[in-house]
Amino acid sequence: MAGVQTAVALREQGWTGEIVLLGAEPHQPYDRPPLSKAVLLGKAEGSTLDVDFAGLGIGLRLGVQVTGLRPDKRLVETATGQLPYDVLVIATGAEPIPLPGGEAEPGAEPRAEPRVHLLRTLDDAERLRPVLARQREIAVVGAGWIGAEFATAAREAGCAVTVVEAADRPLAGALPAEVAAPMAAWYADYGARLVTGARVAAVDESGLLLGDGTRLRVGAVVVGIGARPATDWLAGSGVELAGDRSVAADDRLRTSAPDVYAVGDCASFPSARYGTRLLVHHWDNALQGPRTVAANVVGSRTAAHFPGVVYDPVPYFWSEQFGRFVQYAGHHSEADELVWRGDPAGAAWSVCWLREGALVALLAVGRPRDLAQGRKLIERGARLDRTRAEDPSVPLKSAVL
């Protein structure tokens, strides 16, 4: 998404030079969100992006694995040779973290159907589709966003599903305990079993062995324990990486190498709005960031003293899980004040995070109006009256001081 949108935005903003888009996968560029929904359930064959690459004069080179970068020579190294560049945009995304011990043993006979699955690519979804179609018993490792979405699809397909989470609650890395706690009940309501505080000790032919000795006999294991920036190929390039291995871009999405930018899941950027560096692994970031990159690429080439366009968005994402539509905007910390709107035991509720009275983040479950209004208020840095914000019958915009 980030690479395609950058190429399209460059054309829309007046770039007339050559554009070459490299992709490691052999498929036409596609959208990822449907992979855990319609594509996985066989309701769609794919999610190819509707872009006329030829008409836009964008050279598309598929099945090309990038292996290195030489900024001093302005060369990108690939498995099939070197490519020169004037301007380079790194949009290599993120790669799923595998389950330790879940990989095949060296020299082992390959299985016709892999027992341990990831869900990141179109090929991953196509390998999983027949597993769901046969209504296999499935264990999902990880109760984060992707784990919940896959468990939802598997239940819709008629599979028996057990979700194993090492933390004491779902979404432990994303939400405070009191916010995530009500979500644990969603699993049982949808017919899925949630096992928390459980470490996977081993994967074998019969399924999963947990750290306490419990054995889960399942036909397939799906791993959703997170993703990390796909930046290993930058080793030795001199491009600065942050502690989380993301490309350490500046507030204009420029890297430490001249004329090299980074965008999407592989890049972090400093946010003046939140006073910290953000790494955002969500679709909206891969849609919005490219417009800033394109503006800075074109502007730097057409204006003598171009100051650059700053990228400091209000992060946004959504998740469809267990019959609920969950949306989140902003960025919160443990120090921010938490304000509830509605009963978390009900079908629709929201949570606001306030920092010195200003709205900085909002989670909405089945309350899209809260999200739409809250996102605008976060962008404005609006301060809220806490008492009115707590009343779910009061529109958020009417709670502004």
GROMACS .gro file of C-alpha atoms in nm:
model
  401
    1MET     CA    1   0.000   0.000   0.000
    2ALA     CA    2   0.266   0.254   0.100
    3GLY     CA    3   0.480   0.193  -0.209
    4VAL     CA    4   0.187   0.205  -0.451
    5GLN     CA    5   0.038   0.514  -0.292
    6THR     CA    6   0.374   0.692  -0.306
    7ALA     CA    7   0.409   0.621  -0.677
    8VAL     CA    8   0.053   0.739  -0.747
    9ALA     CA    9   0.095   1.051  -0.530
   10LEU     CA   10   0.416   1.144  -0.712
   11ARG     CA   11   0.229   1.149  -1.042
   12GLU     CA   12  -0.066   1.337  -0.893
   13GLN     CA   13   0.168   1.602  -0.752
   14GLY     CA   14   0.352   1.660  -1.077
   15TRP     CA   15   0.652   1.427  -1.086
   16THR     CA   16   0.729   1.375  -1.455
   17GLY     CA   17   1.039   1.158  -1.426
   18GLU     CA   18   1.065   0.782  -1.435
   19ILE     CA   19   0.907   0.586  -1.150
   20VAL     CA   20   0.999   0.223  -1.083
   21LEU     CA   21   0.809   0.026  -0.820
   22LEU     CA   22   0.981  -0.289  -0.693
   23GLY     CA   23   0.789  -0.568  -0.518
   24ALA     CA   24   0.920  -0.893  -0.374
   25GLU     CA   25   0.591  -1.076  -0.425
   26PRO     CA   26   0.492  -1.204  -0.771
   27HIS     CA   27   0.134  -1.078  -0.739
   28GLN     CA   28  -0.008  -0.751  -0.863
   29PRO     CA   29  -0.009  -0.504  -0.571
   30TYR     CA   30  -0.299  -0.575  -0.338
   31ASP     CA   31  -0.471  -0.446  -0.026
   32ARG     CA   32  -0.409  -0.635   0.300
   33PRO     CA   33  -0.720  -0.579   0.520
   34PRO     CA   34  -0.943  -0.814   0.313
   35LEU     CA   35  -0.693  -1.099   0.365
   36SER     CA   36  -0.824  -1.162   0.718
   37LYS     CA   37  -1.185  -1.128   0.607
   38ALA     CA   38  -1.331  -1.179   0.257
   39VAL     CA   39  -1.027  -1.345   0.097
   40LEU     CA   40  -0.978  -1.582   0.390
   41LEU     CA   41  -1.343  -1.688   0.383
   42GLY     CA   42  -1.349  -1.742   0.007
   43LYS     CA   43  -1.582  -1.447  -0.051
   44ALA     CA   44  -1.322  -1.280  -0.274
   45GLU     CA   45  -1.042  -1.421  -0.486
   46GLY     CA   46  -0.806  -1.135  -0.413
   47SER     CA   47  -0.780  -0.768  -0.328
   48THR     CA   48  -0.579  -0.625  -0.617
   49LEU     CA   49  -0.549  -0.247  -0.604
   50ASP     CA   50  -0.733  -0.065  -0.880
   51VAL     CA   51  -0.438   0.129  -1.020
   52ASP     CA   52  -0.354   0.177  -1.388
   53PHE     CA   53   0.023   0.151  -1.356
   54ALA     CA   54   0.084   0.161  -1.731
   55GLY     CA   55  -0.142   0.463  -1.776
   56LEU     CA   56   0.041   0.647  -1.500
   57GLY     CA   57   0.379   0.557  -1.643
   58ILE     CA   58   0.481   0.356  -1.337
   59GLY     CA   59   0.718   0.070  -1.409
   60LEU     CA   60   0.611  -0.230  -1.203
   61ARG     CA   61   0.876  -0.495  -1.136
   62LEU     CA   62   0.737  -0.790  -0.946
   63GLY     CA   63   0.918  -1.081  -0.786
   64VAL     CA   64   1.226  -0.865  -0.724
   65GLN     CA   65   1.389  -0.919  -0.385
   66VAL     CA   66   1.587  -0.618  -0.267
   67THR     CA   67   1.900  -0.727  -0.081
   68GLY     CA   68   2.092  -0.410  -0.001
   69LEU     CA   69   2.141  -0.037  -0.043
   70ARG     CA   70   2.449   0.169  -0.131
   71PRO     CA   71   2.359   0.537  -0.075
   72ASP     CA   72   2.714   0.648  -0.161
   73LYS     CA   73   2.670   0.504  -0.512
   74ARG     CA   74   2.291   0.565  -0.527
   75LEU     CA   75   2.235   0.198  -0.599
   76VAL     CA   76   1.973  -0.050  -0.485
   77GLU     CA   77   2.099  -0.407  -0.481
   78THR     CA   78   1.862  -0.688  -0.578
   79ALA     CA   79   1.891  -1.061  -0.620
   80THR     CA   80   1.920  -1.004  -0.995
   81GLY     CA   81   2.150  -0.701  -1.008
   82GLN     CA   82   2.186  -0.334  -0.920
   83LEU     CA   83   1.944  -0.050  -0.994
   84PRO     CA   84   2.048   0.317  -0.988
   85TYR     CA   85   1.825   0.586  -0.839
   86ASP     CA   86   1.805   0.963  -0.806
   87VAL     CA   87   1.547   0.948  -0.526
   88LEU     CA   88   1.461   0.635  -0.328
   89VAL     CA   89   1.153   0.567  -0.116
   90ILE     CA   90   1.178   0.274   0.125
   91ALA     CA   91   0.837   0.114   0.174
   92THR     CA   92   0.927  -0.246   0.262
   93GLY     CA   93   0.662  -0.273   0.533
   94ALA     CA   94   0.672  -0.520   0.819
   95GLU     CA   95   0.709  -0.895   0.849
   96PRO     CA   96   0.528  -1.118   1.099
   97ILE     CA   97   0.720  -1.249   1.396
   98PRO     CA   98   0.735  -1.630   1.374
   99LEU     CA   99   0.660  -1.857   1.666
  100PRO     CA  100   0.989  -1.983   1.815
  101GLY     CA  101   1.010  -2.355   1.743
  102GLY     CA  102   0.730  -2.336   1.489
  103GLU     CA  103   0.957  -2.355   1.185
  104ALA     CA  104   1.020  -2.683   1.006
  105GLU     CA  105   1.327  -2.880   1.114
  106PRO     CA  106   1.622  -2.864   0.871
  107GLY     CA  107   1.605  -3.158   0.632
  108ALA     CA  108   1.250  -3.250   0.737
  109GLU     CA  109   1.004  -3.366   0.473
  110PRO     CA  110   0.781  -3.074   0.369
  111ARG     CA  111   0.416  -3.112   0.463
  112ALA     CA  112   0.149  -3.082   0.196
  113GLU     CA  113  -0.025  -2.841   0.431
  114PRO     CA  114   0.190  -2.640   0.674
  115ARG     CA  115   0.076  -2.691   1.032
  116VAL     CA  116   0.198  -2.349   1.149
  117HIS     CA  117   0.061  -2.054   0.954
  118LEU     CA  118   0.117  -1.679   0.945
  119LEU     CA  119  -0.130  -1.432   0.800
  120ARG     CA  120   0.038  -1.141   0.628
  121THR     CA  121   0.039  -1.206   0.253
  122LEU     CA  122  -0.201  -1.319  -0.016
  123ASP     CA  123  -0.021  -1.654  -0.029
  124ASP     CA  124  -0.070  -1.691   0.347
  125ALA     CA  125  -0.444  -1.632   0.311
  126GLU     CA  126  -0.472  -1.878   0.022
  127ARG     CA  127  -0.293  -2.147   0.225
  128LEU     CA  128  -0.530  -2.090   0.516
  129ARG     CA  129  -0.851  -2.081   0.315
  130PRO     CA  130  -0.880  -2.461   0.268
  131VAL     CA  131  -0.798  -2.511   0.637
  132LEU     CA  132  -1.103  -2.304   0.727
  133ALA     CA  133  -1.314  -2.464   0.457
  134ARG     CA  134  -1.252  -2.808   0.609
  135GLN     CA  135  -1.357  -2.671   0.949
  136ARG     CA  136  -1.041  -2.785   1.121
  137GLU     CA  137  -0.978  -2.734   1.490
  138ILE     CA  138  -0.744  -2.435   1.507
  139ALA     CA  139  -0.522  -2.280   1.772
  140VAL     CA  140  -0.442  -1.911   1.738
  141VAL     CA  141  -0.131  -1.788   1.918
  142GLY     CA  142  -0.173  -1.423   2.013
  143ALA     CA  143  -0.486  -1.231   2.115
  144GLY     CA  144  -0.392  -0.906   1.944
  145TRP     CA  145  -0.576  -0.739   1.656
  146ILE     CA  146  -0.483  -0.994   1.389
  147GLY     CA  147  -0.545  -1.289   1.622
  148ALA     CA  148  -0.894  -1.165   1.704
  149GLU     CA  149  -0.975  -1.097   1.338
  150PHE     CA  150  -0.858  -1.443   1.231
  151ALA     CA  151  -1.046  -1.610   1.518
  152THR     CA  152  -1.359  -1.426   1.405
  153ALA     CA  153  -1.321  -1.553   1.047
  154ALA     CA  154  -1.246  -1.907   1.164
  155ARG     CA  155  -1.560  -1.915   1.380
  156GLU     CA  156  -1.765  -1.783   1.088
  157ALA     CA  157  -1.626  -2.072   0.883
  158GLY     CA  158  -1.741  -2.320   1.149
  159CYS     CA  159  -1.403  -2.403   1.301
  160ALA     CA  160  -1.343  -2.478   1.666
  161VAL     CA  161  -1.101  -2.208   1.783
  162THR     CA  162  -0.875  -2.177   2.086
  163VAL     CA  163  -0.679  -1.852   2.124
  164VAL     CA  164  -0.364  -1.871   2.337
  165GLU     CA  165  -0.224  -1.549   2.482
  166ALA     CA  166   0.092  -1.516   2.692
  167ALA     CA  167  -0.033  -1.204   2.871
  168ASP     CA  168  -0.320  -1.199   3.119
  169ARG     CA  169  -0.560  -1.035   2.872
  170PRO     CA  170  -0.618  -0.966   2.503
  171LEU     CA  171  -0.451  -0.665   2.343
  172ALA     CA  172  -0.209  -0.637   2.634
  173GLY     CA  173   0.044  -0.442   2.430
  174ALA     CA  174  -0.212  -0.196   2.294
  175LEU     CA  175  -0.465  -0.116   2.566
  176PRO     CA  176  -0.474  -0.076   2.946
  177ALA     CA  177  -0.604  -0.371   3.148
  178GLU     CA  178  -0.933  -0.204   3.238
  179VAL     CA  179  -1.010  -0.131   2.871
  180ALA     CA  180  -0.905  -0.471   2.738
  181ALA     CA  181  -1.082  -0.667   3.014
  182PRO     CA  182  -1.435  -0.636   2.869
  183MET     CA  183  -1.306  -0.761   2.533
  184ALA     CA  184  -1.211  -1.099   2.681
  185ALA     CA  185  -1.580  -1.186   2.701
  186TRP     CA  186  -1.621  -1.133   2.327
  187TYR     CA  187  -1.435  -1.456   2.254
  188ALA     CA  188  -1.675  -1.678   2.450
  189ASP     CA  189  -1.976  -1.488   2.316
  190TYR     CA  190  -1.859  -1.581   1.965
  191GLY     CA  191  -1.788  -1.944   2.055
  192ALA     CA  192  -1.409  -1.916   2.074
  193ARG     CA  193  -1.203  -2.026   2.373
  194LEU     CA  194  -0.951  -1.777   2.514
  195VAL     CA  195  -0.660  -1.904   2.724
  196THR     CA  196  -0.455  -1.626   2.887
  197GLY     CA  197  -0.129  -1.640   3.078
  198ALA     CA  198  -0.024  -1.929   2.856
  199ARG     CA  199   0.321  -1.971   2.704
  200VAL     CA  200   0.374  -2.201   2.406
  201ALA     CA  201   0.646  -2.454   2.490
  202ALA     CA  202   0.643  -2.656   2.169
  203VAL     CA  203   0.463  -2.729   1.844
  204ASP     CA  204   0.442  -3.090   1.730
  205GLU     CA  205   0.231  -3.318   1.510
  206SER     CA  206  -0.063  -3.312   1.750
  207GLY     CA  207  -0.072  -2.938   1.804
  208LEU     CA  208   0.052  -2.714   2.085
  209LEU     CA  209   0.219  -2.794   2.415
  210LEU     CA  210   0.180  -2.512   2.667
  211GLY     CA  211   0.425  -2.422   2.939
  212ASP     CA  212   0.205  -2.568   3.215
  213GLY     CA  213   0.192  -2.905   3.040
  214THR     CA  214  -0.148  -2.855   2.879
  215ARG     CA  215  -0.172  -3.004   2.530
  216LEU     CA  216  -0.399  -2.859   2.264
  217ARG     CA  217  -0.472  -3.112   1.990
  218VAL     CA  218  -0.552  -2.910   1.679
  219GLY     CA  219  -0.526  -2.947   1.305
  220ALA     CA  220  -0.353  -2.614   1.246
  221VAL     CA  221  -0.180  -2.334   1.434
  222VAL     CA  222  -0.205  -1.969   1.328
  223VAL     CA  223   0.050  -1.728   1.474
  224GLY     CA  224  -0.033  -1.363   1.535
  225ILE     CA  225   0.222  -1.240   1.788
  226GLY     CA  226   0.318  -0.918   1.616
  227ALA     CA  227   0.522  -0.781   1.329
  228ARG     CA  228   0.858  -0.607   1.296
  229PRO     CA  229   0.987  -0.361   1.036
  230ALA     CA  230   1.132  -0.535   0.731
  231THR     CA  231   1.467  -0.358   0.744
  232ASP     CA  232   1.729  -0.635   0.772
  233TRP     CA  233   1.824  -0.569   0.410
  234LEU     CA  234   1.953  -0.225   0.513
  235ALA     CA  235   2.240  -0.372   0.720
  236GLY     CA  236   2.566  -0.196   0.630
  237SER     CA  237   2.390   0.077   0.432
  238GLY     CA  238   2.445   0.349   0.690
  239VAL     CA  239   2.072   0.428   0.699
  240GLU     CA  240   1.992   0.501   1.063
  241LEU     CA  241   1.752   0.262   1.237
  242ALA     CA  242   1.564   0.325   1.560
  243GLY     CA  243   1.576   0.090   1.858
  244ASP     CA  244   1.274  -0.102   1.727
  245ARG     CA  245   1.458  -0.163   1.396
  246SER     CA  246   1.236   0.082   1.206
  247VAL     CA  247   1.395   0.331   0.969
  248ALA     CA  248   1.445   0.642   1.181
  249ALA     CA  249   1.285   0.899   0.950
  250ASP     CA  250   1.263   1.267   1.042
  251ASP     CA  251   0.943   1.470   1.060
  252ARG     CA  252   0.942   1.499   0.681
  253LEU     CA  253   0.993   1.123   0.636
  254ARG     CA  254   1.353   1.170   0.520
  255THR     CA  255   1.612   0.913   0.627
  256SER     CA  256   1.972   0.978   0.729
  257ALA     CA  257   2.083   0.910   0.368
  258PRO     CA  258   2.052   1.187   0.108
  259ASP     CA  259   1.744   1.168  -0.117
  260VAL     CA  260   1.621   0.855   0.061
  261TYR     CA  261   1.277   0.860   0.223
  262ALA     CA  262   1.088   0.597   0.424
  263VAL     CA  263   0.715   0.545   0.470
  264GLY     CA  264   0.461   0.297   0.605
  265ASP     CA  265   0.515   0.006   0.842
  266CYS     CA  266   0.894   0.011   0.809
  267ALA     CA  267   0.940   0.372   0.922
  268SER     CA  268   0.905   0.563   1.249
  269PHE     CA  269   0.881   0.939   1.275
  270PRO     CA  270   0.897   1.202   1.552
  271SER     CA  271   0.558   1.338   1.651
  272ALA     CA  272   0.549   1.689   1.797
  273ARG     CA  273   0.181   1.629   1.871
  274TYR     CA  274   0.261   1.342   2.108
  275GLY     CA  275   0.620   1.421   2.203
  276THR     CA  276   0.756   1.084   2.103
  277ARG     CA  277   0.866   0.878   1.802
  278LEU     CA  278   0.579   0.679   1.650
  279LEU     CA  279   0.588   0.350   1.462
  280VAL     CA  280   0.240   0.297   1.319
  281HIS     CA  281   0.160  -0.046   1.171
  282HIS     CA  282  -0.178   0.042   1.025
  283TRP     CA  283  -0.341   0.092   0.686
  284ASP     CA  284  -0.420   0.462   0.725
  285ASN     CA  285  -0.053   0.544   0.785
  286ALA     CA  286   0.036   0.367   0.460
  287LEU     CA  287  -0.223   0.581   0.284
  288GLN     CA  288  -0.143   0.921   0.438
  289GLY     CA  289   0.237   0.909   0.462
  290PRO     CA  290   0.296   0.874   0.086
  291ARG     CA  291   0.127   1.208   0.018
  292THR     CA  292   0.379   1.378   0.245
  293VAL     CA  293   0.670   1.190   0.084
  294ALA     CA  294   0.552   1.288  -0.264
  295ALA     CA  295   0.511   1.653  -0.165
  296ASN     CA  296   0.863   1.661  -0.021
  297VAL     CA  297   1.021   1.481  -0.318
  298VAL     CA  298   0.855   1.708  -0.574
  299GLY     CA  299   0.900   2.023  -0.366
  300SER     CA  300   1.268   1.964  -0.302
  301ARG     CA  301   1.329   1.928  -0.675
  302THR     CA  302   1.125   2.228  -0.789
  303ALA     CA  303   1.188   2.495  -0.522
  304ALA     CA  304   1.524   2.641  -0.427
  305HIS     CA  305   1.442   2.684  -0.057
  306PHE     CA  306   1.167   2.430  -0.001
  307PRO     CA  307   1.105   2.396   0.376
  308GLY     CA  308   0.938   2.058   0.347
  309VAL     CA  309   0.599   1.925   0.457
  310VAL     CA  310   0.584   1.792   0.814
  311TYR     CA  311   0.420   1.456   0.879
  312ASP     CA  312   0.245   1.448   1.216
  313PRO     CA  313  -0.090   1.270   1.172
  314VAL     CA  314  -0.345   1.151   1.425
  315PRO     CA  315  -0.296   0.775   1.388
  316TYR     CA  316  -0.612   0.580   1.305
  317PHE     CA  317  -0.709   0.218   1.259
  318TRP     CA  318  -1.007  -0.011   1.275
  319SER     CA  319  -1.072  -0.378   1.344
  320GLU     CA  320  -1.373  -0.597   1.274
  321GLN     CA  321  -1.391  -0.872   1.535
  322PHE     CA  322  -1.657  -1.089   1.697
  323GLY     CA  323  -1.941  -0.894   1.539
  324ARG     CA  324  -1.807  -0.559   1.656
  325PHE     CA  325  -1.654  -0.264   1.475
  326VAL     CA  326  -1.364  -0.127   1.679
  327GLN     CA  327  -1.193   0.202   1.590
  328TYR     CA  328  -0.904   0.387   1.747
  329ALA     CA  329  -0.764   0.733   1.682
  330GLY     CA  330  -0.468   0.906   1.840
  331HIS     CA  331  -0.195   0.785   2.074
  332HIS     CA  332  -0.217   0.743   2.451
  333SER     CA  333   0.026   0.676   2.733
  334GLU     CA  334  -0.016   0.528   3.079
  335ALA     CA  335  -0.009   0.875   3.230
  336ASP     CA  336  -0.314   0.998   3.037
  337GLU     CA  337  -0.650   1.027   3.212
  338LEU     CA  338  -0.905   0.767   3.103
  339VAL     CA  339  -1.272   0.862   3.059
  340TRP     CA  340  -1.546   0.604   2.985
  341ARG     CA  341  -1.846   0.675   2.764
  342GLY     CA  342  -2.110   0.404   2.806
  343ASP     CA  343  -2.117   0.058   2.960
  344PRO     CA  344  -1.834  -0.170   2.840
  345ALA     CA  345  -2.062  -0.469   2.899
  346GLY     CA  346  -2.293  -0.334   2.631
  347ALA     CA  347  -2.274  -0.341   2.254
  348ALA     CA  348  -2.155   0.018   2.210
  349TRP     CA  349  -1.914   0.224   2.421
  350SER     CA  350  -1.610   0.446   2.394
  351VAL     CA  351  -1.303   0.540   2.593
  352CYS     CA  352  -1.131   0.880   2.581
  353TRP     CA  353  -0.777   0.959   2.692
  354LEU     CA  354  -0.714   1.313   2.814
  355ARG     CA  355  -0.379   1.483   2.866
  356GLU     CA  356  -0.406   1.800   3.073
  357GLY     CA  357  -0.771   1.808   2.970
  358ALA     CA  358  -0.702   1.777   2.596
  359LEU     CA  359  -0.830   1.476   2.402
  360VAL     CA  360  -0.531   1.276   2.271
  361ALA     CA  361  -0.684   0.937   2.188
  362LEU     CA  362  -1.017   0.760   2.159
  363LEU     CA  363  -1.131   0.399   2.128
  364ALA     CA  364  -1.483   0.346   1.994
  365VAL     CA  365  -1.672   0.017   1.994
  366GLY     CA  366  -1.983   0.044   1.779
  367ARG     CA  367  -1.986   0.424   1.813
  368PRO     CA  368  -1.857   0.557   1.480
  369ARG     CA  369  -1.987   0.907   1.551
  370ASP     CA  370  -1.766   0.929   1.860
  371LEU     CA  371  -1.468   0.830   1.647
  372ALA     CA  372  -1.544   1.076   1.366
  373GLN     CA  373  -1.592   1.367   1.606
  374GLY     CA  374  -1.308   1.261   1.836
  375ARG     CA  375  -1.056   1.240   1.553
  376LYS     CA  376  -1.126   1.601   1.457
  377LEU     CA  377  -1.106   1.714   1.819
  378ILE     CA  378  -0.768   1.542   1.861
  379GLU     CA  379  -0.638   1.720   1.551
  380ARG     CA  380  -0.750   2.052   1.702
  381GLY     CA  381  -0.605   1.974   2.044
  382ALA     CA  382  -0.951   2.040   2.192
  383ARG     CA  383  -1.000   2.036   2.569
  384LEU     CA  384  -1.306   1.851   2.702
  385ASP     CA  385  -1.535   1.896   2.998
  386ARG     CA  386  -1.484   1.562   3.175
  387THR     CA  387  -1.840   1.537   3.310
  388ARG     CA  388  -2.002   1.597   2.971
  389ALA     CA  389  -1.752   1.366   2.799
  390GLU     CA  390  -1.857   1.084   3.036
  391ASP     CA  391  -2.220   1.113   2.923
  392PRO     CA  392  -2.265   0.893   2.611
  393SER     CA  393  -2.583   1.084   2.520
  394VAL     CA  394  -2.382   1.405   2.478
  395PRO     CA  395  -2.204   1.433   2.140
  396LEU     CA  396  -1.830   1.461   2.193
  397LYS     CA  397  -1.815   1.786   2.003
  398SER     CA  398  -2.061   1.929   2.258
  399ALA     CA  399  -1.823   1.842   2.543
  400VAL     CA  400  -1.558   2.087   2.421
  401LEU     CA  401  -1.468   2.360   2.667
   0.00000   0.00000   0.00000
